[in-house]
C-alpha positions in Angstrom: -192.7 -17.3 -132.7 -192.5 -19.7 -129.8 -191.2 -19.9 -126.6 -188.1 -21.8 -127.9 -187.6 -19.3 -130.1 -188.2 -16.5 -127.6 -185.6 -17.8 -125.0 -182.9 -18.3 -128.0 -183.6 -14.3 -128.8 -183.4 -13.9 -125.1 -180.0 -15.7 -124.7 -178.5 -14.0 -127.7 -179.5 -10.5 -126.8 -178.7 -10.8 -123.1 -175.2 -12.5 -123.7 -173.3 -10.3 -121.6 -175.8 -10.0 -118.7 -176.0 -13.7 -118.7 -172.4 -14.6 -118.6 -172.2 -11.8 -115.8 -174.8 -13.0 -114.1 -173.3 -16.7 -114.1 -170.2 -15.5 -112.5 -168.5 -15.8 -109.5 -168.7 -11.4 -109.0 -172.4 -12.4 -109.3 -172.2 -14.6 -106.1 -170.6 -11.9 -104.5 -172.9 -9.4 -104.9 -175.8 -12.0 -104.5 -174.5 -12.7 -100.8 -173.0 -8.9 -99.8 -169.8 -10.2 -100.3 -170.3 -13.2 -97.7 -168.9 -16.0 -99.3 -169.8 -18.9 -97.3 -172.0 -21.8 -97.6 -174.9 -20.4 -95.0 -174.9 -17.0 -97.1 -175.0 -18.7 -100.6 -177.9 -21.0 -99.2 -179.4 -17.8 -97.6 -179.4 -15.9 -100.9 -181.2 -18.8 -103.0 -183.9 -19.4 -100.3 -184.6 -15.5 -100.8 -184.4 -16.0 -104.2 -187.4 -18.7 -104.2 -189.2 -16.8 -101.5 -189.4 -13.5 -103.7 -190.9 -15.6 -106.4 -193.7 -17.4 -104.4 -194.8 -13.3 -103.3 -194.9 -12.5 -106.8 -197.0 -15.5 -108.0 -199.5 -15.2 -104.8 -199.9 -11.8 -106.1 -201.3 -13.2 -109.3 -204.0 -15.9 -108.1 -206.3 -13.4 -109.7 -205.6 -14.0 -113.4 -207.9 -14.5 -115.8 -206.9 -18.3 -117.2 -207.8 -21.2 -115.1 -204.7 -23.2 -116.4 -202.2 -20.6 -115.9 -203.7 -19.5 -112.2 -203.1 -23.3 -111.3 -199.6 -23.0 -112.8 -198.8 -19.8 -110.9 -200.0 -21.9 -107.7 -197.8 -24.9 -108.3 -194.9 -22.9 -109.1 -195.2 -20.7 -106.0 -195.6 -23.9 -103.9 -192.6 -25.4 -105.6 -190.6 -22.0 -104.8 -191.3 -22.6 -101.3 -190.2 -26.1 -101.1 -187.0 -24.9 -102.4 -186.2 -22.6 -100.2 -187.1 -24.5 -97.4 -185.0 -27.6 -99.0 -181.6 -25.3 -99.3 -181.8 -23.4 -95.9 -182.7 -24.0 -92.4 -184.6 -21.1 -91.7 -185.7 -19.2 -94.7 -186.7 -15.5 -94.9 -187.2 -13.0 -97.1 -186.1 -9.3 -95.9 -186.2 -7.4 -99.3 -187.0 -8.6 -102.8 -184.5 -8.0 -105.2 -185.7 -5.3 -108.1 -186.0 -8.1 -110.8 -189.3 -9.2 -108.7 -190.2 -5.5 -108.6 -190.4 -5.5 -112.2 -192.1 -9.1 -112.4 -194.9 -7.7 -110.0 -195.6 -5.0 -112.2 -196.9 -7.3 -115.1 -200.7 -7.5 -115.5 -201.2 -9.3 -118.7 -200.9 -13.0 -118.9 -198.3 -12.6 -121.5 -196.3 -10.0 -119.8 -196.4 -12.6 -116.5 -195.6 -15.6 -118.4 -192.4 -13.9 -120.3 -191.3 -12.5 -117.1 -191.2 -15.6 -115.3 -189.3 -17.0 -118.3 -186.7 -14.2 -117.8 -186.6 -14.5 -114.4 -186.0 -18.8 -114.7 -183.2 -17.9 -117.1 -181.2 -15.4 -114.6 -182.0 -17.9 -111.8 -180.6 -20.7 -113.7 -177.3 -18.7 -113.6 -177.4 -18.3 -110.4 -177.7 -21.9 -109.4 -174.8 -23.2 -111.7 -172.8 -20.7 -110.0 -173.9 -22.3 -106.3 -173.3 -25.6 -107.7 -169.6 -24.3 -108.8 -169.4 -22.8 -105.5 -169.9 -25.8 -103.1 -167.8 -28.3 -105.6 -165.2 -25.6 -105.2 -165.7 -25.5 -101.4 -165.7 -29.5 -101.3 -169.1 -30.0 -100.2 -170.3 -32.4 -102.3 -173.6 -32.9 -100.5 -174.5 -29.3 -100.9 -173.4 -29.3 -104.6 -176.0 -32.2 -105.4 -178.6 -30.6 -103.4 -178.0 -27.7 -105.8 -177.7 -30.0 -108.8 -181.4 -30.9 -108.1 -182.6 -27.5 -107.6 -181.2 -26.8 -110.9 -183.0 -29.6 -112.4 -186.2 -28.9 -111.0 -185.7 -25.2 -112.1 -185.1 -26.5 -115.5 -188.8 -28.3 -115.7 -190.4 -25.1 -114.2 -188.8 -23.0 -117.1 -190.4 -25.5 -119.4 -193.5 -25.3 -117.7 -193.6 -21.5 -118.3 -192.4 -21.8 -121.7 -195.2 -24.6 -122.6 -197.8 -22.0 -121.0 -196.4 -19.4 -123.0 -197.1 -21.3 -126.3 -200.5 -22.1 -125.2 -201.3 -18.3 -124.4 -199.3 -16.2 -126.9 -200.4 -15.5 -130.3 -199.1 -12.6 -133.0 -198.3 -9.5 -130.8 -198.5 -11.2 -127.3 -195.1 -12.7 -128.1 -194.0 -8.5 -128.3 -195.3 -8.1 -124.7 -193.8 -11.2 -123.2 -190.1 -10.2 -125.1 -190.4 -7.1 -123.4 -191.4 -8.3 -119.9 -188.5 -11.0 -120.0 -186.3 -8.2 -121.3 -187.2 -6.0 -118.1 -186.8 -8.7 -115.9 -183.2 -9.6 -116.9 -182.1 -5.9 -117.3 -183.2 -5.2 -113.8 -181.2 -8.2 -112.6 -178.3 -7.1 -114.3 -178.6 -3.5 -113.3 -179.0 -4.8 -109.7 -175.9 -6.7 -110.2 -173.9 -4.1 -111.5 -175.0 -1.1 -108.7 -174.3 -3.7 -106.0 -171.1 -4.2 -107.2 -170.2 -0.5 -107.6 -171.7 0.0 -104.1 -169.2 -2.2 -102.9 -166.2 -0.8 -104.7 -166.1 -3.8 -107.2 -165.8 -2.9 -111.1 -168.2 -5.3 -112.5 -167.3 -5.6 -116.1 -164.6 -8.2 -115.7 -166.2 -12.1 -115.7 -164.8 -14.0 -113.2 
């Protein structure tokens, strides 16, 4: 097992979840039905700040290289928030970050991070599409840049997983990634249902 194998397994096991988290209904849920540019930007910024908050909590990790990775990713997340929104803020973290924050071992934390990046890449892909459809090419390019940055950060997490995991560690990492993806999907379903929208159909 390696990080590439794990990512492929996650995409296969959660195919339905990813297809829906990358849909326009997911964007509707993220913005609480406010499908305008400012709301999309605010949602992206809040997602980034929520990640930074979790990574700050992990500053006590025993591995120096992993601690450095967390610090780098937290700083990048704050930069992302500032790049997409004029006044980025976080009122309440999404459930996937509550799940992520609960992990204690390095394999779990890195596996959970991989799951988070896979989810966020689905969100950002839809955000690019939103701004293309909104005839805002500058914003679309901003979010293409964000997507590229997230892909690079995902790759750094994958490299850290390969360095940190062996044997049963991969089971811990996979279970953590599963939990994060499932938390994101459950939140998507529950949010749409609370708005009177059926989440099953993919837009």
